[in-house]
Coordinates of C-alpha atoms in Angstrom, one line a residue:
M1 CA 45.5 -3.1 5.5
L2 CA 48.6 -1.9 7.4
L3 CA 46.6 0.4 9.5
L4 CA 44.3 -2.5 10.5
L5 CA 47.3 -4.7 11.3
V6 CA 48.9 -2.0 13.5
T7 CA 45.5 -1.4 15.2
A8 CA 45.2 -5.1 15.9
M9 CA 48.7 -5.3 17.4
I10 CA 48.2 -2.3 19.7
A11 CA 44.8 -3.8 20.9
A12 CA 46.5 -7.1 21.6
Q13 CA 49.3 -5.5 23.5
R14 CA 46.9 -3.4 25.6
T15 CA 44.8 -6.4 26.3
A16 CA 47.8 -8.4 27.3
A17 CA 49.0 -5.7 29.6
H18 CA 45.7 -5.5 31.3
A19 CA 45.3 -9.2 31.8
K20 CA 45.9 -10.7 35.2
S21 CA 47.6 -14.0 36.0
A22 CA 44.7 -14.8 38.5
P23 CA 41.6 -16.5 36.9
R24 CA 39.1 -14.0 35.7
Y25 CA 35.3 -14.0 35.0
T26 CA 34.3 -12.7 31.6
M27 CA 31.0 -10.6 31.6
R28 CA 29.2 -11.4 28.4
G29 CA 26.9 -9.1 26.6
H30 CA 28.9 -5.8 26.7
I31 CA 29.8 -5.5 23.0
A32 CA 27.0 -3.9 21.1
P33 CA 26.0 -6.0 18.1
V34 CA 26.1 -3.0 15.9
L35 CA 29.8 -3.2 16.2
K36 CA 29.9 -6.4 14.0
Q37 CA 29.3 -4.1 11.0
Y38 CA 32.3 -1.9 11.7
K39 CA 36.1 -2.3 12.2
P40 CA 38.0 -0.2 14.7
M41 CA 39.9 2.8 13.4
H42 CA 42.6 2.9 16.0
A43 CA 43.1 2.7 19.8
A44 CA 41.1 5.4 21.7
D45 CA 42.9 8.1 23.6
S46 CA 43.7 6.3 26.9
H47 CA 44.2 9.5 28.8
Q48 CA 40.7 10.7 28.4
S49 CA 38.4 10.8 31.4
M50 CA 35.6 8.3 31.8
H51 CA 32.5 8.1 34.0
L52 CA 31.4 4.5 34.6
A53 CA 29.0 2.6 36.8
V54 CA 29.1 -1.0 38.0
S55 CA 25.8 -2.8 38.3
L56 CA 25.7 -5.4 41.0
R57 CA 23.8 -8.6 41.1
L58 CA 20.7 -8.8 43.3
R59 CA 20.8 -10.8 46.5
N60 CA 18.0 -13.4 47.0
E61 CA 16.8 -12.8 43.4
A62 CA 14.7 -16.0 43.3
Q63 CA 12.9 -14.8 46.4
L64 CA 12.4 -11.4 44.8
D65 CA 10.8 -13.0 41.8
A66 CA 8.5 -15.1 43.9
L67 CA 7.5 -12.0 45.9
I68 CA 6.6 -10.2 42.7
A69 CA 4.6 -13.2 41.6
A70 CA 2.8 -13.2 45.0
Q71 CA 2.1 -9.5 44.8
N72 CA 0.3 -10.1 41.5
D73 CA -1.6 -13.2 42.6
P74 CA -5.1 -12.4 43.8
H75 CA -5.1 -15.7 45.8
S76 CA -2.0 -14.7 47.8
S77 CA -2.0 -12.9 51.2
L78 CA 0.7 -10.8 49.7
Y79 CA -1.6 -9.5 46.9
H80 CA -0.7 -5.8 46.3
R81 CA 1.5 -5.7 49.4
Y82 CA 4.3 -3.6 48.1
I83 CA 7.7 -3.1 49.7
T84 CA 9.6 0.1 50.5
P85 CA 13.0 1.0 49.0
E86 CA 14.5 0.4 52.5
Y87 CA 13.1 -3.0 52.6
F88 CA 14.4 -3.8 49.2
T89 CA 17.9 -2.7 50.2
E90 CA 17.8 -4.8 53.4
H91 CA 16.6 -8.0 51.8
F92 CA 17.5 -8.1 48.0
A93 CA 20.2 -5.5 47.4
P94 CA 23.9 -6.3 47.6
D95 CA 25.2 -6.1 51.2
E96 CA 27.8 -3.7 52.6
Q97 CA 30.5 -6.4 52.4
T98 CA 30.0 -6.7 48.7
I99 CA 30.0 -3.0 48.2
E100 CA 33.4 -2.8 50.0
R101 CA 34.9 -5.8 48.0
V102 CA 34.0 -4.2 44.7
S103 CA 34.9 -0.7 45.7
D104 CA 38.3 -1.8 47.0
Y105 CA 39.1 -3.5 43.7
L106 CA 38.2 -0.4 41.7
R107 CA 40.3 1.8 43.8
A108 CA 43.2 -0.5 43.5
N109 CA 43.1 0.0 39.8
G110 CA 43.1 3.7 39.9
L111 CA 39.4 4.4 39.8
S112 CA 37.6 6.9 42.1
I113 CA 34.4 6.0 43.7
D114 CA 31.9 8.8 43.1
N115 CA 28.8 7.5 44.6
V116 CA 27.1 4.3 45.8
S117 CA 23.4 4.4 45.1
S118 CA 21.0 4.2 48.1
N119 CA 19.7 0.9 46.9
H120 CA 23.2 -0.5 46.4
Q121 CA 22.5 -1.6 42.9
L122 CA 25.1 0.8 41.3
I123 CA 28.6 1.9 42.1
S124 CA 29.5 5.1 40.1
M125 CA 33.2 5.8 39.5
S126 CA 35.5 7.9 37.3
G127 CA 39.1 7.8 36.1
S128 CA 41.2 7.6 33.0
M129 CA 40.4 5.2 30.1
E130 CA 43.8 3.6 30.7
N131 CA 42.7 2.6 34.3
A132 CA 39.3 1.4 33.2
E133 CA 41.0 -0.8 30.6
K134 CA 43.2 -2.2 33.4
A135 CA 40.4 -2.8 35.8
F136 CA 38.3 -4.6 33.3
A137 CA 41.0 -6.1 31.1
V138 CA 39.8 -4.6 27.9
S139 CA 41.1 -2.5 25.0
I140 CA 39.0 0.4 23.9
S141 CA 39.1 1.6 20.3
D142 CA 37.5 4.3 18.2
Y143 CA 34.9 3.5 15.6
Q144 CA 33.1 5.6 13.0
I145 CA 29.4 4.9 13.0
D146 CA 27.1 6.8 10.9
G147 CA 29.5 9.6 10.5
Q148 CA 30.2 9.9 14.2
V149 CA 33.4 8.8 16.0
V150 CA 32.6 6.7 19.2
Y151 CA 34.7 4.5 21.4
A152 CA 34.0 0.9 22.5
P153 CA 35.7 -2.1 23.8
T154 CA 36.9 -4.6 21.3
D155 CA 36.6 -7.5 23.8
E156 CA 34.3 -8.4 26.6
P157 CA 35.3 -7.0 30.0
S158 CA 36.3 -9.3 32.8
V159 CA 37.0 -9.1 36.6
P160 CA 38.7 -11.4 39.1
A161 CA 36.9 -14.7 39.4
E162 CA 36.0 -13.9 43.0
L163 CA 34.0 -10.9 41.9
G164 CA 32.2 -12.7 39.0
D165 CA 29.3 -13.6 41.2
V166 CA 28.5 -10.1 42.3
I167 CA 29.3 -7.8 39.3
L168 CA 26.6 -7.9 36.5
H169 CA 27.5 -5.0 34.1
V170 CA 29.8 -2.1 33.5
S171 CA 28.2 0.9 31.8
G172 CA 30.2 3.7 30.3
L173 CA 32.8 1.5 28.5
D174 CA 31.4 2.7 25.2
S175 CA 29.8 5.9 23.9
I176 CA 27.4 4.2 21.5
A177 CA 24.3 3.8 23.6
H178 CA 22.5 7.1 22.8
Y179 CA 18.7 6.6 23.1
R180 CA 16.1 7.7 20.6
H181 CA 12.9 9.6 21.4
F182 CA 9.8 8.4 19.6
A183 CA 8.2 11.7 18.6
Q184 CA 7.2 12.5 15.0
F185 CA 6.0 15.8 13.4
A186 CA 3.3 16.0 10.7
P187 CA 4.5 17.8 7.5
R188 CA 3.5 21.4 7.7
A189 CA 1.3 21.3 4.6
S190 CA -0.5 18.2 5.7
T191 CA -4.2 18.2 6.8
V192 CA -4.7 16.3 10.1
P193 CA -8.0 16.0 11.9
G194 CA -8.6 17.8 15.1
S195 CA -9.3 21.3 16.2
G196 CA -5.9 22.4 17.3
P197 CA -4.5 25.8 16.1
V198 CA -2.8 24.1 13.2
G199 CA -4.8 20.8 13.4
G200 CA -4.3 17.8 15.6
Y201 CA -6.4 16.5 18.5
T202 CA -6.9 18.7 21.5
P203 CA -7.2 17.7 25.2
T204 CA -11.0 17.9 24.8
E205 CA -11.0 15.5 21.8
L206 CA -8.6 13.0 23.4
R207 CA -10.5 12.9 26.6
A208 CA -13.8 12.3 24.9
A209 CA -12.3 9.6 22.6
Y210 CA -10.8 7.7 25.4
N211 CA -13.7 8.2 27.8
V212 CA -11.6 10.1 30.4
N213 CA -14.3 12.7 31.0
P214 CA -16.4 10.8 33.6
L215 CA -13.2 10.6 35.7
L216 CA -12.4 14.2 35.3
N217 CA -16.0 15.4 36.0
A218 CA -16.0 13.4 39.2
G219 CA -12.7 15.2 40.3
Y220 CA -10.3 12.3 39.4
N221 CA -7.8 14.4 37.6
G222 CA -4.5 13.4 39.0
K223 CA -4.6 15.6 42.2
G224 CA -2.5 14.1 44.9
Q225 CA -0.7 11.8 42.5
T226 CA 2.9 12.0 41.3
V227 CA 4.1 10.9 37.8
A228 CA 7.8 10.5 36.9
L229 CA 8.9 11.4 33.4
F230 CA 12.1 9.8 32.2
E231 CA 13.9 12.3 30.0
L232 CA 17.3 12.6 28.3
D233 CA 17.2 16.3 27.5
G234 CA 15.9 19.5 29.0
Y235 CA 12.9 21.7 28.0
T236 CA 11.6 25.2 27.9
P237 CA 9.0 25.8 30.6
S238 CA 7.3 28.7 28.7
N239 CA 6.5 26.3 25.9
V240 CA 4.7 23.9 28.4
N241 CA 3.0 26.9 30.1
T242 CA 1.7 28.2 26.8
Y243 CA 0.0 24.9 26.1
L244 CA -1.6 24.8 29.6
Q245 CA -2.9 28.3 29.3
H246 CA -4.3 27.9 25.8
Y247 CA -6.3 24.7 26.8
N248 CA -7.2 26.0 30.2
L249 CA -5.5 23.1 32.0
G250 CA -4.5 25.2 35.0
S251 CA -1.1 25.5 36.5
T252 CA 0.4 22.0 36.4
K253 CA 2.9 21.3 39.2
Y254 CA 6.2 20.2 37.7
S255 CA 9.7 20.0 39.1
N256 CA 13.0 18.8 37.9
V257 CA 15.3 16.1 39.2
L258 CA 18.8 16.5 37.6
I259 CA 20.9 13.3 37.4
D260 CA 24.6 13.0 36.7
G261 CA 25.3 16.7 36.4
A262 CA 22.5 17.3 33.8
R263 CA 21.0 20.7 33.4
N264 CA 17.5 21.7 32.2
T265 CA 18.9 23.1 28.9
A266 CA 16.7 22.5 25.9
G267 CA 18.5 20.6 23.2
S268 CA 17.4 18.6 20.2
G269 CA 15.4 16.3 22.3
A270 CA 13.4 19.1 24.0
L271 CA 10.5 18.3 21.8
E272 CA 10.2 15.0 23.5
V273 CA 10.2 16.4 27.0
E274 CA 7.7 19.0 26.2
L275 CA 5.4 16.5 24.4
D276 CA 5.5 14.2 27.4
M277 CA 4.7 17.0 29.9
E278 CA 1.8 18.3 27.7
V279 CA 0.1 15.0 26.9
L280 CA 0.2 14.0 30.6
S281 CA -1.3 17.4 31.5
A282 CA -4.0 16.9 28.9
I283 CA -5.2 13.8 30.6
A284 CA -4.2 14.3 34.3
P285 CA -4.0 18.1 34.7
Q286 CA -3.6 18.1 38.5
A287 CA -0.9 15.5 38.8
T288 CA 2.5 16.4 40.0
Q289 CA 5.1 15.8 37.4
K290 CA 8.6 15.0 38.4
V291 CA 10.9 15.4 35.3
Y292 CA 14.0 13.3 35.8
I293 CA 16.6 14.6 33.4
G294 CA 20.0 12.9 32.8
P295 CA 22.7 12.5 30.1
N296 CA 21.7 10.6 26.9
S297 CA 24.0 7.6 27.5
A298 CA 23.8 4.1 29.1
N299 CA 25.1 5.5 32.3
G300 CA 22.6 8.3 32.2
A301 CA 19.6 6.2 31.5
L302 CA 20.5 3.6 34.1
D303 CA 21.1 6.2 36.8
I304 CA 17.6 7.9 36.0
Y305 CA 15.8 4.6 36.3
N306 CA 17.7 3.8 39.5
R307 CA 16.9 7.2 41.0
I308 CA 13.2 6.9 40.1
V309 CA 12.8 3.6 41.9
S310 CA 15.0 4.7 44.8
D311 CA 12.9 7.8 45.3
N312 CA 9.7 5.8 45.1
S313 CA 7.7 8.9 45.0
A314 CA 5.9 8.3 41.7
K315 CA 3.7 5.2 41.3
V316 CA 3.3 5.9 37.5
I317 CA 6.3 6.4 35.3
S318 CA 6.2 7.5 31.6
I319 CA 9.1 6.6 29.3
S320 CA 9.3 7.9 25.7
W321 CA 12.9 7.1 25.0
G322 CA 14.3 3.7 23.9
Q323 CA 16.7 1.8 21.9
C324 CA 16.6 -1.4 19.7
E325 CA 16.8 -4.3 22.0
R326 CA 19.4 -5.9 19.9
D327 CA 21.8 -2.9 20.2
T328 CA 21.2 -2.4 23.9
G329 CA 23.4 -5.3 25.0
T330 CA 22.3 -8.2 27.1
A331 CA 24.3 -7.2 30.2
L332 CA 22.8 -3.7 30.1
V333 CA 19.3 -5.1 29.7
D334 CA 19.8 -7.4 32.7
A335 CA 21.0 -4.5 34.8
M336 CA 18.1 -2.3 33.9
D337 CA 15.7 -5.1 34.4
N338 CA 16.9 -5.5 38.0
V339 CA 16.0 -1.9 38.6
F340 CA 12.5 -2.4 37.1
K341 CA 12.1 -5.4 39.3
Q342 CA 12.6 -3.2 42.4
G343 CA 10.0 -0.8 41.0
V344 CA 7.4 -3.3 40.4
A345 CA 7.9 -4.8 43.8
Q346 CA 7.3 -1.3 45.2
G347 CA 4.1 -1.0 43.2
Q348 CA 5.4 1.3 40.5
A349 CA 4.0 1.0 36.9
F350 CA 6.3 1.9 34.0
F351 CA 4.7 2.8 30.7
A352 CA 7.2 2.8 27.8
A353 CA 6.7 3.7 24.1
S354 CA 7.2 0.6 21.9
G355 CA 9.0 2.6 19.1
D356 CA 8.0 4.2 15.8
S357 CA 9.6 1.7 13.3
G358 CA 6.8 -0.9 13.3
A359 CA 8.1 -4.4 13.8
Y360 CA 11.6 -3.3 12.8
G361 CA 12.9 -1.8 16.0
C362 CA 16.4 -1.4 14.7
D363 CA 15.4 0.6 11.6
D364 CA 16.6 -2.3 9.4
K365 CA 15.0 -5.3 7.7
Q366 CA 15.3 -7.4 10.8
L367 CA 12.3 -8.0 13.2
N368 CA 13.2 -6.5 16.6
V369 CA 11.6 -4.8 19.5
D370 CA 12.6 -1.7 21.4
Y371 CA 13.9 -1.6 24.9
P372 CA 12.6 -1.0 27.6
A373 CA 9.1 -1.6 26.2
G374 CA 10.2 -5.2 25.7
D375 CA 11.0 -5.7 29.4
P376 CA 8.4 -7.8 31.1
H377 CA 8.4 -5.5 34.1
V378 CA 7.4 -2.6 31.9
V379 CA 4.1 -1.9 30.1
G380 CA 4.9 -1.5 26.4
V381 CA 2.6 1.0 24.7
G382 CA 2.1 0.7 20.9
G383 CA 0.5 3.1 18.4
T384 CA -2.8 3.4 16.4
K385 CA -4.5 5.9 14.1
L386 CA -7.6 7.3 15.8
S387 CA -10.7 8.6 14.2
I388 CA -13.5 10.4 16.3
N389 CA -17.1 11.4 15.7
S390 CA -18.4 14.9 15.4
D391 CA -19.1 15.0 19.1
N392 CA -15.5 13.9 19.8
T393 CA -16.5 10.5 20.9
Y394 CA -14.6 7.4 19.8
A395 CA -15.3 6.2 16.2
S396 CA -12.6 3.7 15.3
E397 CA -8.9 2.9 15.2
S398 CA -6.5 1.0 13.1
A399 CA -3.0 -0.1 13.7
W400 CA -0.5 2.6 12.8
S401 CA 1.8 2.1 9.9
S402 CA 3.2 4.6 7.4
P403 CA 4.8 2.4 4.7
S404 CA 5.7 5.3 2.5
G405 CA 6.2 9.1 2.7
Q406 CA 8.7 11.3 4.5
R407 CA 9.0 9.0 7.4
I408 CA 8.3 5.3 7.2
G409 CA 7.1 4.0 10.5
G410 CA 4.6 2.3 12.7
G411 CA 3.8 1.3 16.1
G412 CA 6.5 -0.9 17.6
G413 CA 5.6 -4.5 18.3
G414 CA 7.0 -8.1 18.0
I415 CA 8.8 -10.7 20.0
S416 CA 11.6 -10.0 22.5
Q417 CA 14.8 -12.0 21.8
H418 CA 15.9 -11.7 25.4
F419 CA 12.9 -12.3 27.7
S420 CA 10.8 -15.3 28.0
R421 CA 7.1 -15.0 28.0
P422 CA 5.9 -13.6 31.4
A423 CA 3.0 -15.3 33.3
Y424 CA 0.6 -12.6 32.6
Q425 CA 0.8 -13.4 28.9
D426 CA 0.1 -17.1 29.3
G427 CA -3.0 -17.9 27.4
V428 CA -2.8 -14.6 25.6
Q429 CA -0.1 -15.3 23.1
S430 CA 1.6 -18.6 22.3
N431 CA 5.1 -17.6 21.6
A432 CA 7.6 -18.7 24.2
K433 CA 9.0 -15.1 24.4
R434 CA 7.8 -11.8 25.7
A435 CA 5.4 -10.2 23.2
V436 CA 5.0 -6.4 22.7
P437 CA 3.0 -4.2 23.0
D438 CA 0.7 -4.7 25.8
V439 CA -1.7 -1.8 25.0
S440 CA -1.8 1.0 22.5
A441 CA -3.1 4.5 21.8
D442 CA -3.1 7.1 19.1
A443 CA 0.3 7.6 17.6
D444 CA -0.1 8.2 13.9
I445 CA 1.1 11.7 12.9
N446 CA -2.0 11.6 10.5
S447 CA -4.2 11.7 13.6
G448 CA -1.7 13.5 15.7
Y449 CA -1.8 15.6 18.8
S450 CA -2.1 19.4 18.9
L451 CA 1.1 20.5 21.0
Y452 CA 3.1 23.6 21.6
I453 CA 6.6 22.5 21.0
Q454 CA 9.8 24.5 20.6
G455 CA 8.2 27.9 20.2
H456 CA 5.3 27.1 18.0
W457 CA 2.1 25.0 17.5
D458 CA 2.6 21.7 15.8
I459 CA 1.0 18.3 15.1
V460 CA 3.0 15.6 16.9
G461 CA 2.6 11.8 16.8
G462 CA 4.6 8.7 17.7
T463 CA 4.3 6.2 20.6
S464 CA 6.0 8.9 22.5
A465 CA 2.6 10.5 22.8
A466 CA 0.8 7.2 23.5
A467 CA 3.0 6.4 26.6
P468 CA 2.2 9.6 28.6
L469 CA -1.5 9.4 27.5
W470 CA -1.6 5.9 29.2
A471 CA 0.4 7.3 32.2
G472 CA -2.2 10.0 32.6
I473 CA -5.1 7.6 32.4
A474 CA -3.3 5.2 35.0
T475 CA -2.8 8.3 37.3
N476 CA -6.5 9.2 37.3
V477 CA -7.6 5.5 37.6
N478 CA -5.3 5.2 40.6
Q479 CA -6.8 8.3 42.2
Y480 CA -10.4 6.8 41.6
L481 CA -9.5 3.5 43.0
Q482 CA -7.9 5.0 46.1
A483 CA -11.0 7.0 46.8
Q484 CA -13.1 3.7 46.6
N485 CA -10.5 2.2 49.0
K486 CA -9.6 -0.3 46.3
P487 CA -6.1 -1.6 45.3
T488 CA -4.8 0.5 42.5
L489 CA -3.1 -0.5 39.2
G490 CA 0.0 -1.4 41.1
S491 CA 2.8 -2.5 38.7
G492 CA 0.3 -2.5 35.9
H493 CA 0.5 -5.8 34.1
E494 CA -1.7 -8.0 36.4
A495 CA -4.4 -5.5 36.6
L496 CA -4.5 -4.7 32.8
Y497 CA -4.3 -8.4 31.7
S498 CA -6.9 -9.5 34.2
L499 CA -9.3 -7.1 32.6
Y500 CA -8.6 -8.8 29.3
K501 CA -8.5 -12.4 30.4
N502 CA -11.6 -12.3 32.5
Q503 CA -15.1 -11.2 31.6
Q504 CA -16.0 -7.6 32.5
Q505 CA -19.2 -5.8 32.8
Y506 CA -17.7 -2.7 30.8
A507 CA -15.5 -3.0 27.8
P508 CA -12.0 -1.9 29.2
Y509 CA -10.4 -1.8 25.7
H510 CA -11.2 -0.8 22.2
D511 CA -10.1 -4.0 20.3
V512 CA -8.3 -2.8 17.2
T513 CA -8.9 -5.3 14.3
S514 CA -7.7 -3.5 11.2
G515 CA -4.3 -2.3 10.0
N516 CA -0.8 -3.5 10.7
N517 CA 2.6 -2.2 12.0
L518 CA 4.4 -3.0 8.8
Y519 CA 4.5 -6.8 9.6
Y520 CA 2.0 -7.9 12.3
N521 CA -1.7 -7.6 11.5
A522 CA -4.3 -6.3 14.0
K523 CA -7.0 -8.8 14.6
Q524 CA -9.6 -9.8 17.1
G525 CA -8.1 -10.1 20.5
Y526 CA -4.4 -9.8 21.4
D527 CA -2.0 -9.0 18.6
M528 CA 1.5 -7.7 18.2
A529 CA 0.4 -4.6 16.3
T530 CA -1.7 -3.1 19.1
G531 CA -1.6 -5.4 22.0
M532 CA -4.9 -5.8 24.0
G533 CA -6.2 -2.5 22.5
T534 CA -6.6 1.1 23.4
P535 CA -8.1 2.5 26.6
D536 CA -11.6 3.3 27.7
A537 CA -10.5 5.0 30.9
W538 CA -13.9 5.1 32.7
N539 CA -14.6 1.5 32.0
I540 CA -11.1 0.4 33.2
A541 CA -11.6 2.3 36.4
R542 CA -15.1 0.7 37.0
D543 CA -14.0 -2.8 36.1
L544 CA -11.0 -2.6 38.4
A545 CA -13.2 -1.3 41.3
A546 CA -15.5 -4.3 40.8
K547 CA -12.6 -6.8 40.4
S548 CA -11.0 -5.5 43.6
G549 CA -14.2 -6.0 45.5
S550 CA -14.7 -9.5 44.2
T551 CA -12.8 -12.8 44.5
T552 CA -11.5 -15.0 41.8
S553 CA -11.2 -18.8 41.7
G554 CA -9.2 -21.1 39.5
G555 CA -11.0 -23.3 37.1
S556 CA -13.1 -22.4 34.2
T557 CA -16.8 -22.7 33.2
G558 CA -16.7 -21.5 29.7
T559 CA -15.7 -22.8 26.2
T560 CA -13.0 -20.9 24.4
T561 CA -12.0 -22.6 21.2
G562 CA -8.9 -20.8 20.0
G563 CA -6.6 -18.4 21.6
D564 CA -3.5 -17.0 19.8
T565 CA -1.8 -19.9 18.3
S566 CA 0.1 -17.9 15.6
G567 CA 2.3 -15.7 17.9
S568 CA 0.9 -12.6 16.3
G569 CA -2.8 -12.4 17.2
S570 CA -5.9 -14.1 18.5
T571 CA -7.9 -16.6 16.6
N572 CA -10.6 -16.9 19.2
T573 CA -13.7 -18.1 17.3
G574 CA -16.4 -17.7 20.0
G575 CA -18.4 -19.8 22.3
N576 CA -17.2 -18.3 25.5
T577 CA -20.0 -18.1 27.9
G578 CA -18.2 -16.9 31.0
G579 CA -15.0 -18.6 31.4
D580 CA -11.4 -18.7 30.4
T581 CA -10.0 -22.0 29.5
S582 CA -7.0 -20.7 27.6
G583 CA -4.5 -21.5 30.4
S584 CA -4.6 -18.2 32.2
G585 CA -5.6 -20.1 35.3
S586 CA -8.2 -17.7 36.6
T587 CA -11.8 -16.9 36.0
N588 CA -13.6 -13.9 37.7
T589 CA -16.4 -15.6 39.5
G590 CA -17.5 -13.2 42.1
G591 CA -18.2 -9.7 43.4
N592 CA -20.2 -7.7 41.0
T593 CA -23.8 -7.6 42.4
G594 CA -24.9 -4.1 41.3
G595 CA -27.1 -3.0 38.3
N596 CA -28.5 -5.4 35.7
T597 CA -28.6 -9.0 37.0
N598 CA -27.8 -10.2 33.5
P599 CA -25.8 -7.5 31.8
P600 CA -23.6 -7.9 28.7
C601 CA -19.9 -8.6 29.4
Y602 CA -16.6 -8.2 27.7
H603 CA -13.9 -10.8 27.3
R604 CA -10.8 -10.9 25.0
G605 CA -12.2 -8.4 22.7
Y606 CA -15.7 -10.0 22.4
R607 CA -19.0 -8.7 23.6
Y608 CA -21.5 -11.2 25.0
N609 CA -25.1 -10.4 25.5
N610 CA -25.7 -13.3 27.9
C611 CA -23.0 -13.9 30.5
N612 CA -23.1 -16.4 33.3
P613 CA -23.8 -14.5 36.6
N614 CA -21.0 -14.3 39.0
T615 CA -21.8 -16.6 41.9
S616 CA -18.9 -17.9 43.8
G617 CA -17.2 -16.7 46.9
S618 CA -13.6 -16.4 47.9
T619 CA -11.2 -19.3 47.4
N620 CA -8.2 -17.3 48.9
G621 CA -6.3 -19.8 50.9
G622 CA -3.7 -17.4 52.1
N623 CA 0.0 -18.1 51.8
T624 CA 0.5 -21.4 50.2
G625 CA 4.2 -21.0 49.6
Y626 CA 6.3 -19.8 46.8
P627 CA 9.6 -21.2 45.4
G628 CA 12.7 -19.9 47.1
Y629 CA 11.1 -19.3 50.6
P630 CA 12.1 -21.8 53.3
G631 CA 9.0 -23.6 54.4
G632 CA 6.8 -21.7 52.0
G633 CA 7.1 -18.6 54.1
Y634 CA 8.5 -15.1 53.5
P635 CA 11.6 -13.5 55.0
Y636 CA 9.6 -10.6 56.6
P637 CA 10.2 -9.8 60.3
G638 CA 7.1 -10.6 62.3
G639 CA 5.7 -13.2 59.9
N640 CA 3.1 -12.7 57.2
N641 CA 0.6 -10.6 59.3
G642 CA 2.4 -7.3 59.9
Y643 CA 4.3 -6.7 56.7
P644 CA 6.8 -4.3 58.3
G645 CA 8.5 -2.3 55.6
Y646 CA 5.7 -2.4 53.3
G647 CA 4.1 0.7 51.8
P648 CA 0.5 1.4 51.5
N649 CA -1.7 -1.2 49.8
W650 CA -2.0 0.7 46.6

C-alpha cells in the first residue's frame, strides 16, 4: 500500500510539473484498455531514450471521404480514378505551416525531429522520456503485464489548445503495442490432408481448389505486378528458396524495405514472414514481392503502413499481423485509418488476416475483432477448413473453429466497436457497425498448408495464410483485368461486394454454410464466421471483366425477402429473380451479352437457373456532386475532365 501511495504521489508531482498554465487539448484514446487490469509499479526511468511519432489530422477530410465514395461509385465520372501520393499531399495532407508549428513546439520541449514523412502524416522524433513527458504533459510508469515490464502513460496526453486541431495521435509513449502474427502449426504427430512432404496442401492443390489454374494457364501469374508484405520480423531467404525450388515455382523476385532501423534478421516471427512469402508465391509466382520490415511496435507498424502508401508501388498489400481492436487504442486506430484512406484513394487494396481467436479477438471471453482487419478501408480475411476431391478440385468448406486441443482458435469475425457500417455493407448485414470478415479462405491447421519454415517442412494454418492467398488471387485477377483493358479490383471492397450484391453469370464465391468461429454460425449468404465466402479466382476474374464492360442502374426488379436481420448471417429465403431490393442501391442490368442467352446466375450465395436477362444501358449521369465539394465539383486543377495528378485507371 505504501508503495502505491508513493507511486501515486510521484506521478502527481510529475504531471503537475509538466502541466502548462495555458489551455491544453487532451487527446483521448491513448491509454490502452488492458491497463485497467493492472496498477503501475513505479515511475519509469525518465532518462531513457524514446522514439516517438506524431500523427497529424488530415486536411479536407470530408472531401477525401467523398472522393473515395466517388471512386467506388460506378455512376460517378470519378469511378476508379485514383490519385497519386503527390496529389494526396497537395490536397489532403497537413500543409507546411502545420508541420512547422508542430515541429517548433516539439523542439521547444527538447525533442529532436528525425523525419517528416513525404505525405506529411507523420513527424518522427526522439528524446528523453523526461522531455516527452513535458511535451505531452503525462507521467509514464512501469507496469508488469504477463510477466513483462512495460512502460505506459498513466494519463491521457495533451498539447497546447492551438495544436489540438492538428495533432491526432502520439505513438511511442508506451511499449505495450506488440502485434501478433496469426500463424499456427499442426502438431507433429497429426495427420493432415494434402500431399506435402509431411502433409498439408501444396500449391497444386490450393490452385485447383480455388480455381486459380485457368488464370495461371493463360499466363496471369502475377508478372508485372507488385505485392507489399507488411512484416514485423525478418526471415531466412534460403527457407523461401527451398520452398520455391521444391514446388517448381521459379525464382520469385523479392526485395526488402527496412523501416526505422530494422534489419532482416530472423527472429521468433520469421515463420510468419516466410509463410506470407511462400503462400503468395504459390498463387502468384511471378509477382514482385516487396517485404516491408519494421520494429514490432505501434511506431513501427504505423511507419510501415505509411511507407507502403507513400511508395504506392504495390496495388495489393498482405497483412498477417494484428492486435485486438480494443487494445489498440482509439487514437492509434484513427491514425492508421488515415493512412489506409490514402491507400484506397490511390487504388491500393489491403488484405488483412482477421485473427485466430474466433469471435474473441482479445483472447478472453469478450467478443472483439482484430485490427486492422476491422478497418473499413481494409479487406478482412477470415478462416475456413477446406476439403478437396481426389483430383484436387474443391469439395467443401466449413467455418474454422478449434474449440479444444492444444490451441483453441477459429477464424476471426464479429462487430467492430469503433467503426460504423461502411456503405458497401449496406443491405448485406444489418448491424450499425462494421462487420468482419469480408471474405475467407483455408486457415484451419487440420487442413493446413505445406510450407518450409525455419529450416524444416511443416503444416501451417491460421488466417495468416488466408490473407496472402487472397492477395495472390487479387494480384492475378488484376493482371487479367489489365490485359482486358478493364478496371482492376482497385481498393477491393466495391469490386468484391458488387459481385455478391448483384447477380453474376459465374459463382464468384463458395458460400460456406456450416460450422462456426466459436460464436457466429456460418449460414447462407453473408455471416460473421466466413464473410461472403471463399474465392473462385477464375470466376471472380470473369465476373469483374463482365461487370466492368457493363453498366448499372439503381432500382431493382427482383424480390428478395430477407437479408441479414440478425447481425450475424443472412436469412434470405429466396424468390430473387434478378434484382437486389435489400438496400444496396444497385442492380446489374447491363453488359453481359456473350454465351448462353439465359444462363444460370449467382446472387448472395444462391444459384438461379432462370435469371432475367440483362437489358438496360447506361444511366451514368456523370458527376452529380458529393458532399463537401463546393458546387458539387471537385478541387482538381483543370476541372473534371483531365484528372491531373491521377494514376492509371486501375
